[in-house]
XYZ file of C-alpha atoms in Angstrom:
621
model
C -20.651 22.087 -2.368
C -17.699 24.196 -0.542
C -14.357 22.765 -0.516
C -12.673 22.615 2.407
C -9.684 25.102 2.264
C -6.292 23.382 2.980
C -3.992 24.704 4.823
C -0.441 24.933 2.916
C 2.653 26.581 2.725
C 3.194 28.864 0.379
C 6.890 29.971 -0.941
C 7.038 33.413 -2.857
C 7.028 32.686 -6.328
C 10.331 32.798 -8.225
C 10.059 35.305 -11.473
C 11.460 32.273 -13.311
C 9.277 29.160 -13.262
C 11.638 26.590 -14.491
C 14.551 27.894 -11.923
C 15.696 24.383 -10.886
C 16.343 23.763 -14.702
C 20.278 23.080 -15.192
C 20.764 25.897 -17.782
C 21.947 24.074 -21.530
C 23.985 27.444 -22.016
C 25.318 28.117 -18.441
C 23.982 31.788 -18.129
C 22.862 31.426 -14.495
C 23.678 29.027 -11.839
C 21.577 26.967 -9.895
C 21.822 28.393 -6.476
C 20.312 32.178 -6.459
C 22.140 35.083 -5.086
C 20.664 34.929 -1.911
C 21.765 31.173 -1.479
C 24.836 31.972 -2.460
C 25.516 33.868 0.142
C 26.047 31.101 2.213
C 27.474 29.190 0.098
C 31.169 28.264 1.563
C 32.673 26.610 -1.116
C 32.165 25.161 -4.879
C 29.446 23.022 -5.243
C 28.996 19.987 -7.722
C 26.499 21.167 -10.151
C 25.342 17.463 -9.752
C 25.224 17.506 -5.800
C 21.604 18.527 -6.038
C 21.167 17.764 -2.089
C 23.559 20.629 -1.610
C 21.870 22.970 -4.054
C 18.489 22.304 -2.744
C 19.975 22.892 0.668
C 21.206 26.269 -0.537
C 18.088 27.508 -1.978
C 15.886 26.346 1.136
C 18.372 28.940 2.797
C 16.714 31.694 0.619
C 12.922 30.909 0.064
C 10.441 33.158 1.417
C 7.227 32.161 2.439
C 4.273 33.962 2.178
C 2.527 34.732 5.958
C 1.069 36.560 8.320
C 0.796 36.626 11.643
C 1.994 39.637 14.705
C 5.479 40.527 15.551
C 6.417 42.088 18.687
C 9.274 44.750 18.543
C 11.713 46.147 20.891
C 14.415 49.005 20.815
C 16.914 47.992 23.707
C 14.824 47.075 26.474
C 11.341 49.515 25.295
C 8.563 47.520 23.605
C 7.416 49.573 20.204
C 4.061 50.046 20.335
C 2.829 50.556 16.932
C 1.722 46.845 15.729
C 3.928 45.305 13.172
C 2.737 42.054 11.036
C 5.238 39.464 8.900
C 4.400 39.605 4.924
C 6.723 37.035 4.336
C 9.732 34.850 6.210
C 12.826 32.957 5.637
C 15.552 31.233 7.661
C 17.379 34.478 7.363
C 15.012 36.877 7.640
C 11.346 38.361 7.329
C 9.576 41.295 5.996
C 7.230 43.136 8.159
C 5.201 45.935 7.381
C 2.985 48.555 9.508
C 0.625 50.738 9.075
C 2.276 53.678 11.219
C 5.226 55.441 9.056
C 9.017 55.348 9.515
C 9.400 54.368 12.769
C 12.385 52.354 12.125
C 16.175 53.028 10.712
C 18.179 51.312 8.680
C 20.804 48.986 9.894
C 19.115 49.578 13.174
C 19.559 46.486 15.459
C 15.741 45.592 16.996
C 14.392 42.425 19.011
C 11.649 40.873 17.491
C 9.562 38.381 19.164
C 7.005 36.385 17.309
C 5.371 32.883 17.042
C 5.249 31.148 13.609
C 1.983 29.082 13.266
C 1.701 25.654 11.380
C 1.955 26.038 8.154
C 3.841 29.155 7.884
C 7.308 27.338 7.063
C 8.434 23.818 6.406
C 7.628 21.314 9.088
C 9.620 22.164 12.101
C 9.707 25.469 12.636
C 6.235 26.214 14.222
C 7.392 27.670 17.851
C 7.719 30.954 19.424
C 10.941 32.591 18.760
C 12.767 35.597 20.457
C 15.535 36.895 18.052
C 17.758 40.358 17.309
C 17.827 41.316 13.783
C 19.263 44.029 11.746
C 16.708 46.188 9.657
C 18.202 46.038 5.968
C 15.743 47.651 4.067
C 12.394 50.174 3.928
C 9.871 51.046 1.509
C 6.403 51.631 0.894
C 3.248 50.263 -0.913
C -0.377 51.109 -1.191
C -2.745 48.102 0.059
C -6.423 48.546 -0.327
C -5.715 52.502 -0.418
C -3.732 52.433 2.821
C -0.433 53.340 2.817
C 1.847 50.542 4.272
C 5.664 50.858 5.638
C 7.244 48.023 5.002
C 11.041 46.580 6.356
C 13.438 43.975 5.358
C 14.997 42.476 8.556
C 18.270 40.145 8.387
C 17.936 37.497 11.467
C 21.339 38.299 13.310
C 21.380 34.635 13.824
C 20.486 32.000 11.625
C 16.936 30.850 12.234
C 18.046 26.863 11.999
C 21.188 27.980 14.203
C 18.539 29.576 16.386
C 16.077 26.723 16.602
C 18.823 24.376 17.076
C 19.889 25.657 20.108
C 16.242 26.243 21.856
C 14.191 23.587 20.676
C 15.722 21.247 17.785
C 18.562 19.963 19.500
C 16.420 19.036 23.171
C 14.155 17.128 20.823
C 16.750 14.731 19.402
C 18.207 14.220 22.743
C 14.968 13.697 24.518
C 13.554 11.841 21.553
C 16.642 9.688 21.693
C 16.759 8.905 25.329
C 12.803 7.750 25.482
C 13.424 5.689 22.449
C 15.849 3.698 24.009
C 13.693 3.661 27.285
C 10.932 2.062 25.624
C 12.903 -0.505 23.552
C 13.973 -1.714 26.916
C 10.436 -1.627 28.327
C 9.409 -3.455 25.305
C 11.752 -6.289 25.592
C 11.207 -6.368 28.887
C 7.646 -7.131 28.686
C 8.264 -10.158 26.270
C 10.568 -11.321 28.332
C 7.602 -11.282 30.523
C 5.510 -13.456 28.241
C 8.074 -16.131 27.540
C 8.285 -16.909 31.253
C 3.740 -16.768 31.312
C 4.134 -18.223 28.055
C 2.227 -21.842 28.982
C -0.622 -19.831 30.612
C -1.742 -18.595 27.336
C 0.120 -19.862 24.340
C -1.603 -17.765 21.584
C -1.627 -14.459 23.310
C 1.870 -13.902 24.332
C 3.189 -15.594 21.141
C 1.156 -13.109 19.342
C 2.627 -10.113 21.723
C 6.128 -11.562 20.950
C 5.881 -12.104 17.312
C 4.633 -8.357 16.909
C 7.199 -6.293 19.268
C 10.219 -8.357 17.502
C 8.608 -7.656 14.431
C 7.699 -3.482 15.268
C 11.110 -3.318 16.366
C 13.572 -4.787 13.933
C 11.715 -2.165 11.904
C 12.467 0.574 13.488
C 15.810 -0.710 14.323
C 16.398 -1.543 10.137
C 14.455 1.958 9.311
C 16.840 4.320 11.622
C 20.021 2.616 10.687
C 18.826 3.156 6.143
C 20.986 5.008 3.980
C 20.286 6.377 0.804
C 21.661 5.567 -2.108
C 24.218 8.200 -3.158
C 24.060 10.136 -5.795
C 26.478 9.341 -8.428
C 27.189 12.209 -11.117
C 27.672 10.251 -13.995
C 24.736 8.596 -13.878
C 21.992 9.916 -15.775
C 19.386 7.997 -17.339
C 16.827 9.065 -19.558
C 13.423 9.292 -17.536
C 9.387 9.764 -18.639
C 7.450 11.176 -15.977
C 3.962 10.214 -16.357
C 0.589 11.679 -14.869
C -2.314 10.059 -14.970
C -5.089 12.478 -14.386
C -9.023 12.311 -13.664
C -10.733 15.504 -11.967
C -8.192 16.940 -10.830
C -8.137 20.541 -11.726
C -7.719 22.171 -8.422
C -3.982 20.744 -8.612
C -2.865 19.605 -11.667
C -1.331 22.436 -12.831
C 1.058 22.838 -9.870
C 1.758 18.609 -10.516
C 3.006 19.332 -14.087
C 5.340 22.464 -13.092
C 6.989 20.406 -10.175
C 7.425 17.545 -12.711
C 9.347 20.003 -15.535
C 10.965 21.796 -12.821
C 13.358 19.256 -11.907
C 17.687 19.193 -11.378
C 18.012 16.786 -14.435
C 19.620 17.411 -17.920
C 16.855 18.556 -20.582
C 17.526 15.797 -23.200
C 16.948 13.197 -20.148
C 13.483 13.939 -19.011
C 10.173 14.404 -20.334
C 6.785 15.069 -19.045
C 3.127 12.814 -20.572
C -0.422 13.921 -19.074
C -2.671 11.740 -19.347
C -6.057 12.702 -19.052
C -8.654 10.161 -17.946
C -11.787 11.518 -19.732
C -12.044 13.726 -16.946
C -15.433 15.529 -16.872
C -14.274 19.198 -15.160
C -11.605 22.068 -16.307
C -8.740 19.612 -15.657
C -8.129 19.632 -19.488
C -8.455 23.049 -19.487
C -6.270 23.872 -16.100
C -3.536 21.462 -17.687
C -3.349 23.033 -20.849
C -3.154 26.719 -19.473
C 0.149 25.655 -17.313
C 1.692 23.900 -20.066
C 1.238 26.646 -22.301
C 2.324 28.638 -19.554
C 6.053 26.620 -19.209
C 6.145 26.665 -23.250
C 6.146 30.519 -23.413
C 8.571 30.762 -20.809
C 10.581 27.394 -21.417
C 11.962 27.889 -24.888
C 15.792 27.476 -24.007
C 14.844 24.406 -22.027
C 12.942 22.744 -24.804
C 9.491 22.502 -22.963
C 7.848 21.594 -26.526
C 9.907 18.850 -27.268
C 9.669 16.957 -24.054
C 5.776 18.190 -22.134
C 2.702 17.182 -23.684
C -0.697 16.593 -23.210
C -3.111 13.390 -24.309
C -6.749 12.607 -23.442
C -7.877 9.220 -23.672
C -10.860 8.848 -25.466
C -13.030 7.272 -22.735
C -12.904 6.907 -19.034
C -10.913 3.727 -18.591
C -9.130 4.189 -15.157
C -5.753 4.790 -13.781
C -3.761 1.572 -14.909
C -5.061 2.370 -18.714
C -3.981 6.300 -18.329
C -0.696 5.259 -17.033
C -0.149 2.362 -19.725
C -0.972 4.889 -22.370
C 1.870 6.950 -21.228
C 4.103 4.260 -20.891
C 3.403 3.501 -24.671
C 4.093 7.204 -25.768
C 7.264 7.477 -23.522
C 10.743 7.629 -25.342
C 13.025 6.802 -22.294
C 13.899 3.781 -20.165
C 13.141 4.600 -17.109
C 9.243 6.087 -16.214
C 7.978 7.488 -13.355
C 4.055 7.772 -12.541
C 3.294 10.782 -10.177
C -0.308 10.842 -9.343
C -1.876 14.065 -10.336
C -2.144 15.922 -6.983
C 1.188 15.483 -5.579
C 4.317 17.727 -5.712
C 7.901 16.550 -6.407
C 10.911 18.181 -5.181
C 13.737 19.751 -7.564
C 15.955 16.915 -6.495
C 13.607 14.154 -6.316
C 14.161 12.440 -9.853
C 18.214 13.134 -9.677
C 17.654 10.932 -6.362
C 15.037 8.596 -7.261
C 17.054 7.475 -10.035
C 20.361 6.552 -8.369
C 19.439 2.948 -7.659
C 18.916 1.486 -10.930
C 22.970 1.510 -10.879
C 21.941 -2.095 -10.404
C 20.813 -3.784 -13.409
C 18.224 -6.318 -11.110
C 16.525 -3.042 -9.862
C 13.198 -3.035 -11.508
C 11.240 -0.279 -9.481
C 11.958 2.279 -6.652
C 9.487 4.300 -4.448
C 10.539 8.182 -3.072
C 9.446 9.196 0.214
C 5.785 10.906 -0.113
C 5.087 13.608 2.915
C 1.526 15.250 3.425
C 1.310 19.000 1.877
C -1.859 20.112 3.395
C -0.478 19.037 7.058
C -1.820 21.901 9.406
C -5.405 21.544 7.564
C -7.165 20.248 10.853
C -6.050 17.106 13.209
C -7.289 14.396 10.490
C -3.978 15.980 8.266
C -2.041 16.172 11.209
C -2.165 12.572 12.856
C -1.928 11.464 8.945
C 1.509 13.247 8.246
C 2.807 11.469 11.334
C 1.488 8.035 9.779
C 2.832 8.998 6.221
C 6.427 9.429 7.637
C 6.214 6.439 9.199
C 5.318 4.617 7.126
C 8.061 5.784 4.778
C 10.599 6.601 6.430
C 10.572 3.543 9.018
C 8.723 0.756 7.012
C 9.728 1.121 3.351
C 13.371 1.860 4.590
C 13.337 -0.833 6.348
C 12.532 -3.019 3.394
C 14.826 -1.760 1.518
C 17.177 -3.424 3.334
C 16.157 -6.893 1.711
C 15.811 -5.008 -2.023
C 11.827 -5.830 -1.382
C 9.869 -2.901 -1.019
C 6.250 -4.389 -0.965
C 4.292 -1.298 -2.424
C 6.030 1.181 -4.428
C 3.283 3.975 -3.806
C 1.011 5.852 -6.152
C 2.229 9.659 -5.578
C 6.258 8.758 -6.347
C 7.306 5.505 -8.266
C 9.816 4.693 -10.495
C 9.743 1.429 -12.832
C 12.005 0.335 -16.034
C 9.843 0.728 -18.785
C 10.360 -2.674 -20.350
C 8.872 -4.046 -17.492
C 5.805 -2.408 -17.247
C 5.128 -3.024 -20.936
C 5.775 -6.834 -20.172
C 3.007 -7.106 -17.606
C 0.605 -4.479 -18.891
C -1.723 -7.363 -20.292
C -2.404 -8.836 -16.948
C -2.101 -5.689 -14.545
C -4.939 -4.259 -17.006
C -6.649 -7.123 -17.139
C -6.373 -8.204 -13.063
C -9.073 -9.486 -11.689
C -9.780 -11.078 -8.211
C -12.619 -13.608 -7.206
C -13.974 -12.635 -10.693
C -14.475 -9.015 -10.119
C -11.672 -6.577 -12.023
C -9.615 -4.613 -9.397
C -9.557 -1.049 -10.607
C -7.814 -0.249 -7.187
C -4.251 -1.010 -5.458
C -2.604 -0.093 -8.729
C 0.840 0.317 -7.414
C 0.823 -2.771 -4.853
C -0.523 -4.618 -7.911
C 2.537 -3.459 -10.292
C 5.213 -3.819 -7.442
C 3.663 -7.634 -7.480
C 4.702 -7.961 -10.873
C 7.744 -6.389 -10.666
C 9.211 -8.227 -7.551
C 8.314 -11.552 -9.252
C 11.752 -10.868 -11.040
C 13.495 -8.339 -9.798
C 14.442 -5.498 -6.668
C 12.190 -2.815 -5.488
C 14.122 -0.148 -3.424
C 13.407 2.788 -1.468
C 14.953 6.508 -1.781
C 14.140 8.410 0.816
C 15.813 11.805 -0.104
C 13.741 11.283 -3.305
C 10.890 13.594 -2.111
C 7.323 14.393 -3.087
C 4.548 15.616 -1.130
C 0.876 14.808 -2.081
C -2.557 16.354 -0.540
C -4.683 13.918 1.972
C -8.370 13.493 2.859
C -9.334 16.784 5.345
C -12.957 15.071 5.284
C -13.774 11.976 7.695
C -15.846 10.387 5.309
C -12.981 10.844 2.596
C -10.579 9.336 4.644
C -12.423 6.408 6.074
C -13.225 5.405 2.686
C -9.748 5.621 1.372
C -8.296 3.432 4.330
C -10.841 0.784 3.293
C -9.835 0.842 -0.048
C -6.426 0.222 0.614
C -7.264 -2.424 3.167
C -8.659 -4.122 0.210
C -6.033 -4.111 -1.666
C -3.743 -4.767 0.694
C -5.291 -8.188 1.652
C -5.904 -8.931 -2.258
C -1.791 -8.002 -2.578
C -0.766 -9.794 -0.260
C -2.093 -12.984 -0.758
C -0.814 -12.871 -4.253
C 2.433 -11.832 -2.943
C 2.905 -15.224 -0.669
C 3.069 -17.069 -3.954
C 7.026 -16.192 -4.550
C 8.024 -14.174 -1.868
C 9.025 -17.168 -0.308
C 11.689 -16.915 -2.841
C 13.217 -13.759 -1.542
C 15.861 -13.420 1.795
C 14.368 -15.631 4.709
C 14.593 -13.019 6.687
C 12.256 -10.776 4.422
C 9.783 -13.677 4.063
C 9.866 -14.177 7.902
C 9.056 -10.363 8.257
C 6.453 -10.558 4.979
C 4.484 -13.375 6.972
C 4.522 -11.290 10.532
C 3.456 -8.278 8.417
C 0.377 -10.524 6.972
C -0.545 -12.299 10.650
C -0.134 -9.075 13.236
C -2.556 -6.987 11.600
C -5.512 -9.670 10.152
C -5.239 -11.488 13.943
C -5.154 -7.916 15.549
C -9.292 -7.693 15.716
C -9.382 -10.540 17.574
C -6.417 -9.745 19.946
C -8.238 -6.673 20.725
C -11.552 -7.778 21.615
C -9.769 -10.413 23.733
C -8.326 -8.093 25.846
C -10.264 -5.438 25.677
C -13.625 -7.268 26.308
C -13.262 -11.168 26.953
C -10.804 -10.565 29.800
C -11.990 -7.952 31.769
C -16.108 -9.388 31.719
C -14.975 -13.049 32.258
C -11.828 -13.146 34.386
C -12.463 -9.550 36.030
C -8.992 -8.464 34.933
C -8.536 -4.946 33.980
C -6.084 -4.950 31.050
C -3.089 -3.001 32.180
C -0.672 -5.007 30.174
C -2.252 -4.272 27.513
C -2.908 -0.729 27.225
C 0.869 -0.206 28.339
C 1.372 -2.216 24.897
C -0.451 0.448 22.792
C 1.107 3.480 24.766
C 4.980 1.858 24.227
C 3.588 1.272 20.261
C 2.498 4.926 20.075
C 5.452 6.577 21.922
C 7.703 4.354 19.154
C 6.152 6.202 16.579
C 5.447 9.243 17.936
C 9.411 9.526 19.003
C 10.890 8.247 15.436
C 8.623 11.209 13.858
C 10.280 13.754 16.833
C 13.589 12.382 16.229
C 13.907 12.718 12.333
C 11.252 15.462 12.032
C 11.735 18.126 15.446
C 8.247 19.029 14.819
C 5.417 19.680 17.168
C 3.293 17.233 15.424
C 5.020 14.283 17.022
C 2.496 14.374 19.395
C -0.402 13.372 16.900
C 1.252 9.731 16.401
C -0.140 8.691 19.733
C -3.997 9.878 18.606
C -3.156 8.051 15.780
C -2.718 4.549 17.240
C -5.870 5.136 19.427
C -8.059 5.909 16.409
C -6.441 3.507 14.243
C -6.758 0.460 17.503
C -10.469 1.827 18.327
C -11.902 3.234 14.219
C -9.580 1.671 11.362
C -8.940 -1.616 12.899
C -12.409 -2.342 12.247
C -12.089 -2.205 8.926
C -9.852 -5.132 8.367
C -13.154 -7.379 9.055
C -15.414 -5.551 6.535
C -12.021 -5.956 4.461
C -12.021 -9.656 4.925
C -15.807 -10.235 3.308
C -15.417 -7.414 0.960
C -11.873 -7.755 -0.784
C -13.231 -8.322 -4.304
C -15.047 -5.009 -4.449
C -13.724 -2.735 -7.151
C -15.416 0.853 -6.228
C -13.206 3.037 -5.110
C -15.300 5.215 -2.658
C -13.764 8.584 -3.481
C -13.863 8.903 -6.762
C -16.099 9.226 -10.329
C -14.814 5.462 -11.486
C -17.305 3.448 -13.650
C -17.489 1.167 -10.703
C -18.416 3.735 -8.581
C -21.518 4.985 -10.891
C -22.567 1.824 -11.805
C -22.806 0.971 -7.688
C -24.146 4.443 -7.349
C -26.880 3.335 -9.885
C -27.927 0.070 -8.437
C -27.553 1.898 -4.565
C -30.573 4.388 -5.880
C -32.665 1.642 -7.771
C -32.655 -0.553 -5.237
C -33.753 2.468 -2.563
C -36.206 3.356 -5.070
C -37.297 -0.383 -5.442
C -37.841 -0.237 -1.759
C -39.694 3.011 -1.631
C -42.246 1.516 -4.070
C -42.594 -1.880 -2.518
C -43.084 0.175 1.119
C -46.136 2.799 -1.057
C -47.818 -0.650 -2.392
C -48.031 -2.101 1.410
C -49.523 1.295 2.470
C -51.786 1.591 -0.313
C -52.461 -2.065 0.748
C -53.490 -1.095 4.422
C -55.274 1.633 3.602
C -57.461 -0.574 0.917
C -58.054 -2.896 3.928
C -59.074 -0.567 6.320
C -61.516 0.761 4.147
């Protein structure tokens, strides 16, 4: 079967592969010559926001799409393509020769697609640069002419002036607006309030509850990062086929801003039955030739369980092997940034922190509009929700792709997280609601949202649907455990833990009310309502525009209508089918052995249908 190809962006490789590193010896700095450049003062070697700032500066990213060219006011006609493109600058190349001097001052108009750069910067730009550079290179036995061009103006500068700044201001402005439609409209149902008591109490129990979120979520601050502070962390990866990505998982993990006797990096393979083992292997032998200074021998490893067993035994087997305090599971096809562990770190300052989550964005974003409306849900969810929670020191799901837990915890509830089960069945799924569960029994969970991973998403329908069921599963499973103490956290939390459990299990119901009861027995079209879900969608769709400036805001309101009209409809299925422990997307034992009785039981039927034909057929003769 063809894999679907995922659309990502791609930085130019660095020549080293460990560059984010802190050198033991202090031979090179951090920040590379071209981020230095814009570097205005001395830097902490510990501020590793600033550094990664710097070197986001610099990186190139591989491309290629037209560029338009003009000398004064005369367009060039010869075409011209981008190779590569930074905030500074870009590299085009042409097939016709020497048609442009050095330090020659040219307009250059262009559109960078999705994908190209970071989030953000997908728009059509107009801008003068200088030409810097020229050389040549043979590609597929043409002869290419290729130029280095310096943006006169900053590209961020650039975009913050046509495009960036318009979107905070207008995202800012209809923000506001709807807040004040929103509490207008429950203002409306307290007065109608006696006319139907369940519906508007539902309406205003979830608009205060959407937005004190988004009211707690905008106004979260990270915790800062201290320099003295720098515990001794075990990354773990749990890994089960996953070659197309694992070795890109481990180099992200060993590349980090974090001193080399502090931080060390366990695989854990799962049994897995294609070349994950053998992908793994090649990139850590890879970071061992190149890694000597740094240690790479002493601190990345490899171990294969001897059996399939499933995540939460893969992860426990690494917690048993790590030497540090502090471990931090990164599922195997996600991608941390050079700062995240420096960041993800900084709240265990406090001694009752047991676990914190980093803020997971979608890599493959521009892969087709199931990515896109799902990287507006991810930051959401993150950036909005989890902060938000993090306000009461009760994150409710430190997630899969980015979690870190103190050790000594997780070896204190290993016995029952590996041994859950739920209405008698084992749940192999919801691994890191489960754990945050055990952990918030006793202690904190935080958020950290400049603590940054990004981790690849279903492209496929099916994929999707069947991960969204899974984790409505677990989620009801979760949660239901979780109302057994989390009465004992902040009132406020538990008031906003109980909303969080009523809005979305009574939301099937509230629908079809409205949507169907309503309008067939009263005659009433449902105006009300549908202006509910359009205020809900521009709240989200706005927060992502605000924070994010990106084009993709847009996809938040396609969310809500396929989440209100497709996923909603899972939460009943989820009701009568909690307890089941296949995952849907994955090889799991569970899934086989379902996959097994599935085919016997077609087979079964295929038999019993041949018999009563055989039957007829005997009878008719």
């Amino acid at each position: 079967m063809n894999e679907k190809k995922e659309v990502l962006t791609i930085p130019r490789s660095d020549r080293r592969i460990l560059s984010n590193i802190p050198d033991p010896e202090n031979v090179r700095s951090l920040v590379n010559r071209r981020g230095a450049s814009y570097q205005k003062e001395e830097i902490d070697p510990t501020d590793v926001n600033e550094i990664y700032c710097l070197q986001q500066l610099s990186l190139r990213y591989k491309t290629n799409f037209e560029v338009q060219i003009k000398r004064g006011k005369q367009k060039v006609s010869d075409k011209y393509y981008a190779e590569d493109i930074s905030v500074t600058g870009i590299l085009i190349y042409s097939d016709s020769p020497n048609n442009l001097l050095i330090n020659e001052i040219i307009t250059m108009k262009f559109t960078i697609p999705g994908g190209a750069m970071p989030e953000g910067y997908e728009s059509r730009v107009k801008i003068k640069a200088k030409v810097v550079r020229h050389f040549t290179k043979e590609v597929d036995g043409v002869t290419r002419c290729y130029y280095a061009c310096e943006f006169l103006q900053h590209l961020n500068d650039y975009m913050t002036k046509k495009r960036w700044g318009l979107s905070i201001f207008v995202a800012s402005l209809f923000l506001l607006i709807v807040s004040l439609i929103v509490m207008l409209m429950r203002a409306e149902s307290v007065i109608y309030f006696k006319f139907n008591k369940f519906l508007y109490l539902y309406s205003i129990i979830a608009a205060t509850f959407l937005l004190s979120r988004y009211l707690f979520g905008i106004f979260y601050r990270n915790v800062p990062i201290n320099p003295n502070f720098e515990p001794g962390v075990s990354i773990i990866i749990p890994v089960f086929n996953e070659e197309q990505w694992i070795h890109r998982t481990v180099l992200s993990c060993m590349n980090q801003y974090y001193p080399v006797d502090k931080l060390e990096v366990i695989v854990v393979d799962d049994y897995s039955t294609d070349r994950t083992e053998e992908k793994a292997k090649e990139m850590i032998d890879f970071i061992h030739n190149e890694g000597e200074r740094f240690k790479t021998k002493n601190r990345l490893s490899f171990h294969k369980l001897p059996q399939n067993g499933g995540k939460r035994e893969a992860l426990v087997a690494g917690v048993h092997l790590a030497k540090h305090d502090l471990v931090v599971f990164v599922d195997s096809d996600s991608f941390l940034e050079p700062h995240a562990i420096r960041n993800l770190v900084q709240p265990f300052q406090d001694p009752k922190m047991g676990g914190v989550a980093g803020r997971t964005e979608v890599e493959n974003k521009f892969t087709n509009a199931l990515t896109k409306l799902q990287t507006v849900r991810y930051y959401i969810a993150f950036r909005i929700m989890k902060a938000a929670e993090s306000w009461f020191d009760t994150v409710t799901c430190l997630s899969g792709p980015l979690a870190c837990y103190r050790k000594e915890l997780i070896l204190k509830n290993e016995t029952a997280w590996l041994n859950q089960k739920f209405l008698g069945q084992p749940a192999t799924f919801g691994d890191d609601r489960s754990m945050t569960n055990y952990i918030l029994k006793t202690h904190r969970t935080g958020y950290q949202d400049n603590a940054v991973c990004s981790t690849i998403v279903p492209s496929d329908t099916k994929v999707f649907l069947s991960q969204q069921m899974r984790w409505k599963r677990s989620w009801l499973r979760e949660s239901l455990r979780a109302f057994l103490f989390m009465w004992k956290k902040e009132p406020f939390m538990f008031l906003f833990f109980i909303i969080g459990l009523i809005v979305p299990i009574a939301a099937p119901i509230v629908v079809v009310y409205n949507l169907i009861y309503v309008p067939i027995m009263h005659g009433v079209f449902p105006t009300t309502f549908l202006i509910g879900l359009l205020l809900m969608s521009m709240l989200m769709s706005l927060a992502h525009l605000f924070f994010r400036r990106s084009k993709l805001w847009a996809f938040g309101f396609i969310f809500v209508l396929f989440y209100e009209f497709i996923l909603l409809w899972q939460m009943p299925v989820a009701w009568v089918t909690f307890w089941k422990s296949t995952w849907g997307t994955r090889e799991t034992p569970q899934d086989v052995m379902a996959k097994e009785k599935k085919l016997e039981k077609q087979k079964l039927r295929k038999s019993r249908i041949s018999i009563l034909k055989i039957r007829k057929m005997g009878e008719r003769e």
